[in-house]
Structures are given as structure tokens and as C-alpha cells.
Amino acid sequence: MTYDELIPELKTVRYCCHRLIELNQELEVLNHQTTGLAKSGGIELTAEQKRSKWPMPTYQHQYHSPLGLFEEISAKEQEVHHFQKRLMDLRWTELLDLQDQNILWDLYIHRIKAEEVAEKYGYTRRGLYKHLMAEVKKLTKS
């Protein structure tokens, strides 16, 4: 892979992290609903309700069946695995020096302006990008 292919991957990290947090929250809600389904044996009717000829209240849920709920959980878990895999694909950054990793994080994850990052690490803006390209090119050659 080249510098032009690696850096856009790094830019997606922020989105992946936010999406993983959202998916985990949604899964927590869905899992709570499944435990509610598993524990509920139906609505307990009073003696008066049992004698009544009128329809009684039933379980109301956004899914027509528990299977729909489990299918949605499965789909969300697959999406979580997809984003986890995308984050694991970025392990190439661990091969860089710690300072270079910090520069990449500041630029692409924390979204600090390039001028501020360059000043922080003692580069000019142009020199910073030249340095990063050279370091990433070293990785792609080996």
C-alpha cells in the first residue's frame, strides 16, 4: 500500500470509533429486550379479566416475533465485527516511531491543524508532511 492509500484509512478511525460506540449502545438495548422476552411468560390476568369475554391486553413490541429481534442483534454484531476489523487493519501505525504515531493521531484523529502539529513537533508544515510521507514509504517498501 502507498501513502495515498494508508492515510484515508486513518481518517476513518474517528467514524469507526463513534459507530462502534453507537452499535454497542444499541446492542445493549436489544439484549435487554431479549432478556425481557426470555423472562416473561406472558401477562398475568386477574380473575375478573379471565372471566371477561372482551379481548385482553397482549405483549406489545416493535417486532412481530422474537426472531426479528434476534435477527437485528445478529446484524448489529456483524456490523461491530466489520468496524473492529477496519480498526485492526490500522496496525501498520504501530511500526512507526512513537513520535510519528503521535503526529498521525494529532492530525487525523484529534484533527488538530497541521500548522499547530508542525510547531508542536518542530517542523514546518511542508516538512511535517514530507517527513510523514518518507516514514510511511519506508513501511510500504519493507
PDB file of N, CA and C in Angstrom, residues 37-122:
ATOM      1  N   LEU A  37     -37.880 -10.724  27.038  1.00  0.00           N
ATOM      2  CA  LEU A  37     -38.666 -11.752  26.357  1.00  0.00           C
ATOM      3  C   LEU A  37     -38.470 -13.109  27.010  1.00  0.00           C
ATOM      4  N   ALA A  38     -37.242 -13.409  27.377  1.00  0.00           N
ATOM      5  CA  ALA A  38     -36.942 -14.718  27.931  1.00  0.00           C
ATOM      6  C   ALA A  38     -37.598 -14.900  29.296  1.00  0.00           C
ATOM      7  N   LYS A  39     -37.695 -13.843  30.065  1.00  0.00           N
ATOM      8  CA  LYS A  39     -38.224 -13.959  31.421  1.00  0.00           C
ATOM      9  C   LYS A  39     -39.732 -13.826  31.479  1.00  0.00           C
ATOM     10  N   SER A  40     -40.345 -13.245  30.442  1.00  0.00           N
ATOM     11  CA  SER A  40     -41.782 -13.026  30.531  1.00  0.00           C
ATOM     12  C   SER A  40     -42.525 -14.257  30.030  1.00  0.00           C
ATOM     13  N   GLY A  41     -43.382 -14.744  30.826  1.00  0.00           N
ATOM     14  CA  GLY A  41     -44.210 -15.875  30.432  1.00  0.00           C
ATOM     15  C   GLY A  41     -45.573 -15.380  29.983  1.00  0.00           C
ATOM     16  N   GLY A  42     -45.684 -14.125  29.694  1.00  0.00           N
ATOM     17  CA  GLY A  42     -46.964 -13.548  29.310  1.00  0.00           C
ATOM     18  C   GLY A  42     -47.493 -12.674  30.426  1.00  0.00           C
ATOM     19  N   ILE A  43     -48.590 -12.051  30.138  1.00  0.00           N
ATOM     20  CA  ILE A  43     -49.200 -11.155  31.117  1.00  0.00           C
ATOM     21  C   ILE A  43     -50.102 -11.966  32.042  1.00  0.00           C
ATOM     22  N   GLU A  44     -49.940 -11.725  33.330  1.00  0.00           N
ATOM     23  CA  GLU A  44     -50.799 -12.388  34.316  1.00  0.00           C
ATOM     24  C   GLU A  44     -52.159 -11.685  34.323  1.00  0.00           C
ATOM     25  N   LEU A  45     -53.203 -12.456  34.102  1.00  0.00           N
ATOM     26  CA  LEU A  45     -54.554 -11.884  34.108  1.00  0.00           C
ATOM     27  C   LEU A  45     -55.178 -12.044  35.488  1.00  0.00           C
ATOM     28  N   THR A  46     -55.951 -11.051  35.845  1.00  0.00           N
ATOM     29  CA  THR A  46     -56.682 -11.144  37.111  1.00  0.00           C
ATOM     30  C   THR A  46     -57.854 -12.086  36.920  1.00  0.00           C
ATOM     31  N   ALA A  47     -58.476 -12.457  38.009  1.00  0.00           N
ATOM     32  CA  ALA A  47     -59.628 -13.371  37.948  1.00  0.00           C
ATOM     33  C   ALA A  47     -60.748 -12.741  37.128  1.00  0.00           C
ATOM     34  N   GLU A  48     -60.972 -11.439  37.332  1.00  0.00           N
ATOM     35  CA  GLU A  48     -62.027 -10.737  36.593  1.00  0.00           C
ATOM     36  C   GLU A  48     -61.726 -10.723  35.097  1.00  0.00           C
ATOM     37  N   GLN A  49     -60.443 -10.499  34.727  1.00  0.00           N
ATOM     38  CA  GLN A  49     -60.066 -10.486  33.324  1.00  0.00           C
ATOM     39  C   GLN A  49     -60.243 -11.868  32.700  1.00  0.00           C
ATOM     40  N   LYS A  50     -59.964 -12.902  33.451  1.00  0.00           N
ATOM     41  CA  LYS A  50     -60.113 -14.260  32.927  1.00  0.00           C
ATOM     42  C   LYS A  50     -61.563 -14.580  32.604  1.00  0.00           C
ATOM     43  N   ARG A  51     -62.494 -14.044  33.375  1.00  0.00           N
ATOM     44  CA  ARG A  51     -63.920 -14.300  33.148  1.00  0.00           C
ATOM     45  C   ARG A  51     -64.485 -13.435  32.025  1.00  0.00           C
ATOM     46  N   SER A  52     -63.797 -12.362  31.661  1.00  0.00           N
ATOM     47  CA  SER A  52     -64.319 -11.415  30.677  1.00  0.00           C
ATOM     48  C   SER A  52     -64.317 -12.004  29.272  1.00  0.00           C
ATOM     49  N   LYS A  53     -65.369 -11.621  28.472  1.00  0.00           N
ATOM     50  CA  LYS A  53     -65.425 -12.074  27.092  1.00  0.00           C
ATOM     51  C   LYS A  53     -64.683 -11.123  26.163  1.00  0.00           C
ATOM     52  N   TRP A  54     -64.240  -9.980  26.687  1.00  0.00           N
ATOM     53  CA  TRP A  54     -63.550  -8.983  25.874  1.00  0.00           C
ATOM     54  C   TRP A  54     -62.069  -9.335  25.699  1.00  0.00           C
ATOM     55  N   PRO A  55     -61.486  -8.858  24.597  1.00  0.00           N
ATOM     56  CA  PRO A  55     -60.059  -9.168  24.386  1.00  0.00           C
ATOM     57  C   PRO A  55     -59.199  -8.552  25.485  1.00  0.00           C
ATOM     58  N   MET A  56     -58.202  -9.280  25.880  1.00  0.00           N
ATOM     59  CA  MET A  56     -57.301  -8.833  26.929  1.00  0.00           C
ATOM     60  C   MET A  56     -56.028  -8.247  26.319  1.00  0.00           C
ATOM     61  N   PRO A  57     -55.295  -7.425  27.090  1.00  0.00           N
ATOM     62  CA  PRO A  57     -54.052  -6.846  26.574  1.00  0.00           C
ATOM     63  C   PRO A  57     -53.032  -7.936  26.249  1.00  0.00           C
ATOM     64  N   THR A  58     -52.256  -7.674  25.229  1.00  0.00           N
ATOM     65  CA  THR A  58     -51.216  -8.619  24.840  1.00  0.00           C
ATOM     66  C   THR A  58     -49.874  -7.914  24.863  1.00  0.00           C
ATOM     67  N   TYR A  59     -48.842  -8.690  24.705  1.00  0.00           N
ATOM     68  CA  TYR A  59     -47.476  -8.150  24.701  1.00  0.00           C
ATOM     69  C   TYR A  59     -47.296  -7.263  23.481  1.00  0.00           C
ATOM     70  N   GLN A  60     -46.946  -6.014  23.690  1.00  0.00           N
ATOM     71  CA  GLN A  60     -46.721  -5.084  22.591  1.00  0.00           C
ATOM     72  C   GLN A  60     -45.229  -4.868  22.422  1.00  0.00           C
ATOM     73  N   HIS A  61     -44.737  -5.091  21.231  1.00  0.00           N
ATOM     74  CA  HIS A  61     -43.321  -4.931  20.946  1.00  0.00           C
ATOM     75  C   HIS A  61     -43.179  -4.510  19.502  1.00  0.00           C
ATOM     76  N   GLN A  62     -42.094  -3.853  19.166  1.00  0.00           N
ATOM     77  CA  GLN A  62     -41.931  -3.387  17.798  1.00  0.00           C
ATOM     78  C   GLN A  62     -41.692  -4.548  16.826  1.00  0.00           C
ATOM     79  N   TYR A  63     -41.361  -5.706  17.339  1.00  0.00           N
ATOM     80  CA  TYR A  63     -41.139  -6.872  16.494  1.00  0.00           C
ATOM     81  C   TYR A  63     -42.357  -7.779  16.581  1.00  0.00           C
ATOM     82  N   HIS A  64     -42.709  -8.403  15.471  1.00  0.00           N
ATOM     83  CA  HIS A  64     -43.845  -9.308  15.490  1.00  0.00           C
ATOM     84  C   HIS A  64     -43.481 -10.628  16.145  1.00  0.00           C
ATOM     85  N   SER A  65     -42.189 -10.940  16.125  1.00  0.00           N
ATOM     86  CA  SER A  65     -41.762 -12.175  16.766  1.00  0.00           C
ATOM     87  C   SER A  65     -40.387 -11.954  17.396  1.00  0.00           C
ATOM     88  N   PRO A  66     -40.045 -12.770  18.348  1.00  0.00           N
ATOM     89  CA  PRO A  66     -38.705 -12.673  18.942  1.00  0.00           C
ATOM     90  C   PRO A  66     -37.605 -12.927  17.918  1.00  0.00           C
ATOM     91  N   LEU A  67     -37.904 -13.675  16.862  1.00  0.00           N
ATOM     92  CA  LEU A  67     -36.904 -13.948  15.832  1.00  0.00           C
ATOM     93  C   LEU A  67     -36.431 -12.661  15.156  1.00  0.00           C
ATOM     94  N   GLY A  68     -37.352 -11.723  14.945  1.00  0.00           N
ATOM     95  CA  GLY A  68     -36.971 -10.442  14.354  1.00  0.00           C
ATOM     96  C   GLY A  68     -35.973  -9.703  15.223  1.00  0.00           C
ATOM     97  N   LEU A  69     -36.181  -9.793  16.516  1.00  0.00           N
ATOM     98  CA  LEU A  69     -35.261  -9.171  17.467  1.00  0.00           C
ATOM     99  C   LEU A  69     -33.884  -9.819  17.388  1.00  0.00           C
ATOM    100  N   PHE A  70     -33.847 -11.145  17.327  1.00  0.00           N
ATOM    101  CA  PHE A  70     -32.566 -11.851  17.258  1.00  0.00           C
ATOM    102  C   PHE A  70     -31.857 -11.604  15.933  1.00  0.00           C
ATOM    103  N   GLU A  71     -32.620 -11.456  14.864  1.00  0.00           N
ATOM    104  CA  GLU A  71     -32.013 -11.146  13.565  1.00  0.00           C
ATOM    105  C   GLU A  71     -31.366  -9.763  13.589  1.00  0.00           C
ATOM    106  N   GLU A  72     -32.020  -8.813  14.218  1.00  0.00           N
ATOM    107  CA  GLU A  72     -31.444  -7.468  14.305  1.00  0.00           C
ATOM    108  C   GLU A  72     -30.177  -7.484  15.156  1.00  0.00           C
ATOM    109  N   ILE A  73     -30.183  -8.247  16.236  1.00  0.00           N
ATOM    110  CA  ILE A  73     -28.984  -8.370  17.070  1.00  0.00           C
ATOM    111  C   ILE A  73     -27.846  -8.953  16.250  1.00  0.00           C
ATOM    112  N   SER A  74     -28.137  -9.971  15.477  1.00  0.00           N
ATOM    113  CA  SER A  74     -27.116 -10.611  14.642  1.00  0.00           C
ATOM    114  C   SER A  74     -26.546  -9.626  13.624  1.00  0.00           C
ATOM    115  N   ALA A  75     -27.413  -8.843  12.999  1.00  0.00           N
ATOM    116  CA  ALA A  75     -26.952  -7.852  12.015  1.00  0.00           C
ATOM    117  C   ALA A  75     -26.063  -6.802  12.671  1.00  0.00           C
ATOM    118  N   LYS A  76     -26.442  -6.344  13.850  1.00  0.00           N
ATOM    119  CA  LYS A  76     -25.642  -5.339  14.557  1.00  0.00           C
ATOM    120  C   LYS A  76     -24.285  -5.913  14.970  1.00  0.00           C
ATOM    121  N   GLU A  77     -24.263  -7.173  15.405  1.00  0.00           N
ATOM    122  CA  GLU A  77     -22.999  -7.800  15.784  1.00  0.00           C
ATOM    123  C   GLU A  77     -22.071  -7.943  14.576  1.00  0.00           C
ATOM    124  N   GLN A  78     -22.633  -8.252  13.414  1.00  0.00           N
ATOM    125  CA  GLN A  78     -21.816  -8.327  12.195  1.00  0.00           C
ATOM    126  C   GLN A  78     -21.229  -6.961  11.855  1.00  0.00           C
ATOM    127  N   GLU A  79     -22.021  -5.912  12.041  1.00  0.00           N
ATOM    128  CA  GLU A  79     -21.526  -4.559  11.779  1.00  0.00           C
ATOM    129  C   GLU A  79     -20.405  -4.195  12.761  1.00  0.00           C
ATOM    130  N   VAL A  80     -20.543  -4.610  14.014  1.00  0.00           N
ATOM    131  CA  VAL A  80     -19.496  -4.374  15.008  1.00  0.00           C
ATOM    132  C   VAL A  80     -18.206  -5.065  14.579  1.00  0.00           C
ATOM    133  N   HIS A  81     -18.304  -6.317  14.128  1.00  0.00           N
ATOM    134  CA  HIS A  81     -17.119  -7.053  13.685  1.00  0.00           C
ATOM    135  C   HIS A  81     -16.467  -6.376  12.474  1.00  0.00           C
ATOM    136  N   HIS A  82     -17.289  -5.820  11.600  1.00  0.00           N
ATOM    137  CA  HIS A  82     -16.755  -5.115  10.430  1.00  0.00           C
ATOM    138  C   HIS A  82     -15.912  -3.916  10.865  1.00  0.00           C
ATOM    139  N   PHE A  83     -16.433  -3.111  11.780  1.00  0.00           N
ATOM    140  CA  PHE A  83     -15.692  -1.934  12.228  1.00  0.00           C
ATOM    141  C   PHE A  83     -14.470  -2.313  13.049  1.00  0.00           C
ATOM    142  N   GLN A  84     -14.564  -3.380  13.830  1.00  0.00           N
ATOM    143  CA  GLN A  84     -13.397  -3.845  14.574  1.00  0.00           C
ATOM    144  C   GLN A  84     -12.293  -4.288  13.627  1.00  0.00           C
ATOM    145  N   LYS A  85     -12.663  -4.948  12.547  1.00  0.00           N
ATOM    146  CA  LYS A  85     -11.685  -5.389  11.560  1.00  0.00           C
ATOM    147  C   LYS A  85     -11.016  -4.184  10.892  1.00  0.00           C
ATOM    148  N   ARG A  86     -11.813  -3.170  10.589  1.00  0.00           N
ATOM    149  CA  ARG A  86     -11.239  -1.959   9.983  1.00  0.00           C
ATOM    150  C   ARG A  86     -10.230  -1.299  10.913  1.00  0.00           C
ATOM    151  N   LEU A  87     -10.517  -1.303  12.199  1.00  0.00           N
ATOM    152  CA  LEU A  87      -9.569  -0.728  13.147  1.00  0.00           C
ATOM    153  C   LEU A  87      -8.314  -1.587  13.277  1.00  0.00           C
ATOM    154  N   MET A  88      -8.476  -2.894  13.210  1.00  0.00           N
ATOM    155  CA  MET A  88      -7.318  -3.782  13.301  1.00  0.00           C
ATOM    156  C   MET A  88      -6.424  -3.661  12.067  1.00  0.00           C
ATOM    157  N   ASP A  89      -7.002  -3.282  10.926  1.00  0.00           N
ATOM    158  CA  ASP A  89      -6.206  -3.094   9.713  1.00  0.00           C
ATOM    159  C   ASP A  89      -5.236  -1.930   9.846  1.00  0.00           C
ATOM    160  N   LEU A  90      -5.417  -1.098  10.840  1.00  0.00           N
ATOM    161  CA  LEU A  90      -4.554   0.070  11.026  1.00  0.00           C
ATOM    162  C   LEU A  90      -3.353  -0.236  11.916  1.00  0.00           C
ATOM    163  N   ARG A  91      -3.074  -1.484  12.130  1.00  0.00           N
ATOM    164  CA  ARG A  91      -1.939  -1.853  12.987  1.00  0.00           C
ATOM    165  C   ARG A  91      -0.604  -1.464  12.373  1.00  0.00           C
ATOM    166  N   TRP A  92      -0.608  -1.066  11.100  1.00  0.00           N
ATOM    167  CA  TRP A  92       0.643  -0.629  10.474  1.00  0.00           C
ATOM    168  C   TRP A  92       1.209   0.590  11.169  1.00  0.00           C
ATOM    169  N   THR A  93       0.373   1.372  11.822  1.00  0.00           N
ATOM    170  CA  THR A  93       0.869   2.564  12.511  1.00  0.00           C
ATOM    171  C   THR A  93       1.773   2.205  13.686  1.00  0.00           C
ATOM    172  N   GLU A  94       1.615   0.998  14.238  1.00  0.00           N
ATOM    173  CA  GLU A  94       2.453   0.583  15.367  1.00  0.00           C
ATOM    174  C   GLU A  94       3.906   0.376  14.956  1.00  0.00           C
ATOM    175  N   LEU A  95       4.156   0.246  13.658  1.00  0.00           N
ATOM    176  CA  LEU A  95       5.517   0.068  13.181  1.00  0.00           C
ATOM    177  C   LEU A  95       6.287   1.392  13.127  1.00  0.00           C
ATOM    178  N   LEU A  96       5.588   2.495  13.237  1.00  0.00           N
ATOM    179  CA  LEU A  96       6.226   3.814  13.228  1.00  0.00           C
ATOM    180  C   LEU A  96       6.793   4.148  14.605  1.00  0.00           C
ATOM    181  N   ASP A  97       7.694   5.132  14.642  1.00  0.00           N
ATOM    182  CA  ASP A  97       8.180   5.642  15.921  1.00  0.00           C
ATOM    183  C   ASP A  97       7.016   6.257  16.688  1.00  0.00           C
ATOM    184  N   LEU A  98       7.165   6.318  17.992  1.00  0.00           N
ATOM    185  CA  LEU A  98       6.100   6.861  18.828  1.00  0.00           C
ATOM    186  C   LEU A  98       5.772   8.306  18.460  1.00  0.00           C
ATOM    187  N   GLN A  99       6.785   9.103  18.167  1.00  0.00           N
ATOM    188  CA  GLN A  99       6.546  10.498  17.797  1.00  0.00           C
ATOM    189  C   GLN A  99       5.743  10.577  16.492  1.00  0.00           C
ATOM    190  N   ASP A 100       6.073   9.722  15.528  1.00  0.00           N
ATOM    191  CA  ASP A 100       5.340   9.725  14.263  1.00  0.00           C
ATOM    192  C   ASP A 100       3.901   9.254  14.459  1.00  0.00           C
ATOM    193  N   GLN A 101       3.706   8.291  15.345  1.00  0.00           N
ATOM    194  CA  GLN A 101       2.344   7.862  15.663  1.00  0.00           C
ATOM    195  C   GLN A 101       1.543   9.011  16.255  1.00  0.00           C
ATOM    196  N   ASN A 102       2.186   9.747  17.179  1.00  0.00           N
ATOM    197  CA  ASN A 102       1.506  10.880  17.796  1.00  0.00           C
ATOM    198  C   ASN A 102       1.164  11.961  16.776  1.00  0.00           C
ATOM    199  N   ILE A 103       2.057  12.171  15.821  1.00  0.00           N
ATOM    200  CA  ILE A 103       1.785  13.158  14.770  1.00  0.00           C
ATOM    201  C   ILE A 103       0.555  12.731  13.969  1.00  0.00           C
ATOM    202  N   LEU A 104       0.510  11.459  13.564  1.00  0.00           N
ATOM    203  CA  LEU A 104      -0.646  10.966  12.809  1.00  0.00           C
ATOM    204  C   LEU A 104      -1.927  11.094  13.621  1.00  0.00           C
ATOM    205  N   TRP A 105      -1.869  10.738  14.898  1.00  0.00           N
ATOM    206  CA  TRP A 105      -3.063  10.844  15.754  1.00  0.00           C
ATOM    207  C   TRP A 105      -3.521  12.291  15.857  1.00  0.00           C
ATOM    208  N   ASP A 106      -2.567  13.202  16.085  1.00  0.00           N
ATOM    209  CA  ASP A 106      -2.935  14.618  16.200  1.00  0.00           C
ATOM    210  C   ASP A 106      -3.575  15.138  14.917  1.00  0.00           C
ATOM    211  N   LEU A 107      -3.010  14.744  13.783  1.00  0.00           N
ATOM    212  CA  LEU A 107      -3.521  15.248  12.501  1.00  0.00           C
ATOM    213  C   LEU A 107      -4.865  14.644  12.126  1.00  0.00           C
ATOM    214  N   TYR A 108      -4.973  13.324  12.197  1.00  0.00           N
ATOM    215  CA  TYR A 108      -6.110  12.653  11.590  1.00  0.00           C
ATOM    216  C   TYR A 108      -7.180  12.173  12.561  1.00  0.00           C
ATOM    217  N   ILE A 109      -6.848  11.990  13.811  1.00  0.00           N
ATOM    218  CA  ILE A 109      -7.860  11.536  14.758  1.00  0.00           C
ATOM    219  C   ILE A 109      -8.342  12.691  15.631  1.00  0.00           C
ATOM    220  N   HIS A 110      -7.376  13.463  16.178  1.00  0.00           N
ATOM    221  CA  HIS A 110      -7.765  14.616  17.001  1.00  0.00           C
ATOM    222  C   HIS A 110      -8.064  15.841  16.145  1.00  0.00           C
ATOM    223  N   ARG A 111      -7.690  15.776  14.868  1.00  0.00           N
ATOM    224  CA  ARG A 111      -7.957  16.835  13.881  1.00  0.00           C
ATOM    225  C   ARG A 111      -7.415  18.197  14.302  1.00  0.00           C
ATOM    226  N   ILE A 112      -6.207  18.184  14.785  1.00  0.00           N
ATOM    227  CA  ILE A 112      -5.531  19.433  15.118  1.00  0.00           C
ATOM    228  C   ILE A 112      -4.967  20.007  13.821  1.00  0.00           C
ATOM    229  N   LYS A 113      -4.972  21.307  13.691  1.00  0.00           N
ATOM    230  CA  LYS A 113      -4.478  21.945  12.466  1.00  0.00           C
ATOM    231  C   LYS A 113      -3.017  21.568  12.231  1.00  0.00           C
ATOM    232  N   ALA A 114      -2.682  21.403  10.954  1.00  0.00           N
ATOM    233  CA  ALA A 114      -1.335  20.959  10.574  1.00  0.00           C
ATOM    234  C   ALA A 114      -0.269  21.944  11.054  1.00  0.00           C
ATOM    235  N   GLU A 115      -0.576  23.231  11.033  1.00  0.00           N
ATOM    236  CA  GLU A 115       0.393  24.235  11.481  1.00  0.00           C
ATOM    237  C   GLU A 115       0.713  24.055  12.967  1.00  0.00           C
ATOM    238  N   GLU A 116      -0.314  23.781  13.760  1.00  0.00           N
ATOM    239  CA  GLU A 116      -0.106  23.585  15.198  1.00  0.00           C
ATOM    240  C   GLU A 116       0.691  22.316  15.475  1.00  0.00           C
ATOM    241  N   VAL A 117       0.386  21.253  14.735  1.00  0.00           N
ATOM    242  CA  VAL A 117       1.102  19.987  14.919  1.00  0.00           C
ATOM    243  C   VAL A 117       2.565  20.162  14.508  1.00  0.00           C
ATOM    244  N   ALA A 118       2.783  20.834  13.389  1.00  0.00           N
ATOM    245  CA  ALA A 118       4.156  21.056  12.916  1.00  0.00           C
ATOM    246  C   ALA A 118       4.942  21.855  13.950  1.00  0.00           C
ATOM    247  N   GLU A 119       4.338  22.883  14.499  1.00  0.00           N
ATOM    248  CA  GLU A 119       5.015  23.700  15.515  1.00  0.00           C
ATOM    249  C   GLU A 119       5.291  22.878  16.779  1.00  0.00           C
ATOM    250  N   LYS A 120       4.347  22.035  17.161  1.00  0.00           N
ATOM    251  CA  LYS A 120       4.486  21.215  18.360  1.00  0.00           C
ATOM    252  C   LYS A 120       5.675  20.253  18.251  1.00  0.00           C
ATOM    253  N   TYR A 121       5.899  19.700  17.052  1.00  0.00           N
ATOM    254  CA  TYR A 121       6.959  18.714  16.873  1.00  0.00           C
ATOM    255  C   TYR A 121       8.208  19.273  16.189  1.00  0.00           C
ATOM    256  N   GLY A 122       8.260  20.591  15.987  1.00  0.00           N
ATOM    257  CA  GLY A 122       9.463  21.225  15.469  1.00  0.00           C
ATOM    258  C   GLY A 122       9.669  21.100  13.969  1.00  0.00           C
TER     259      GLY A 122
END
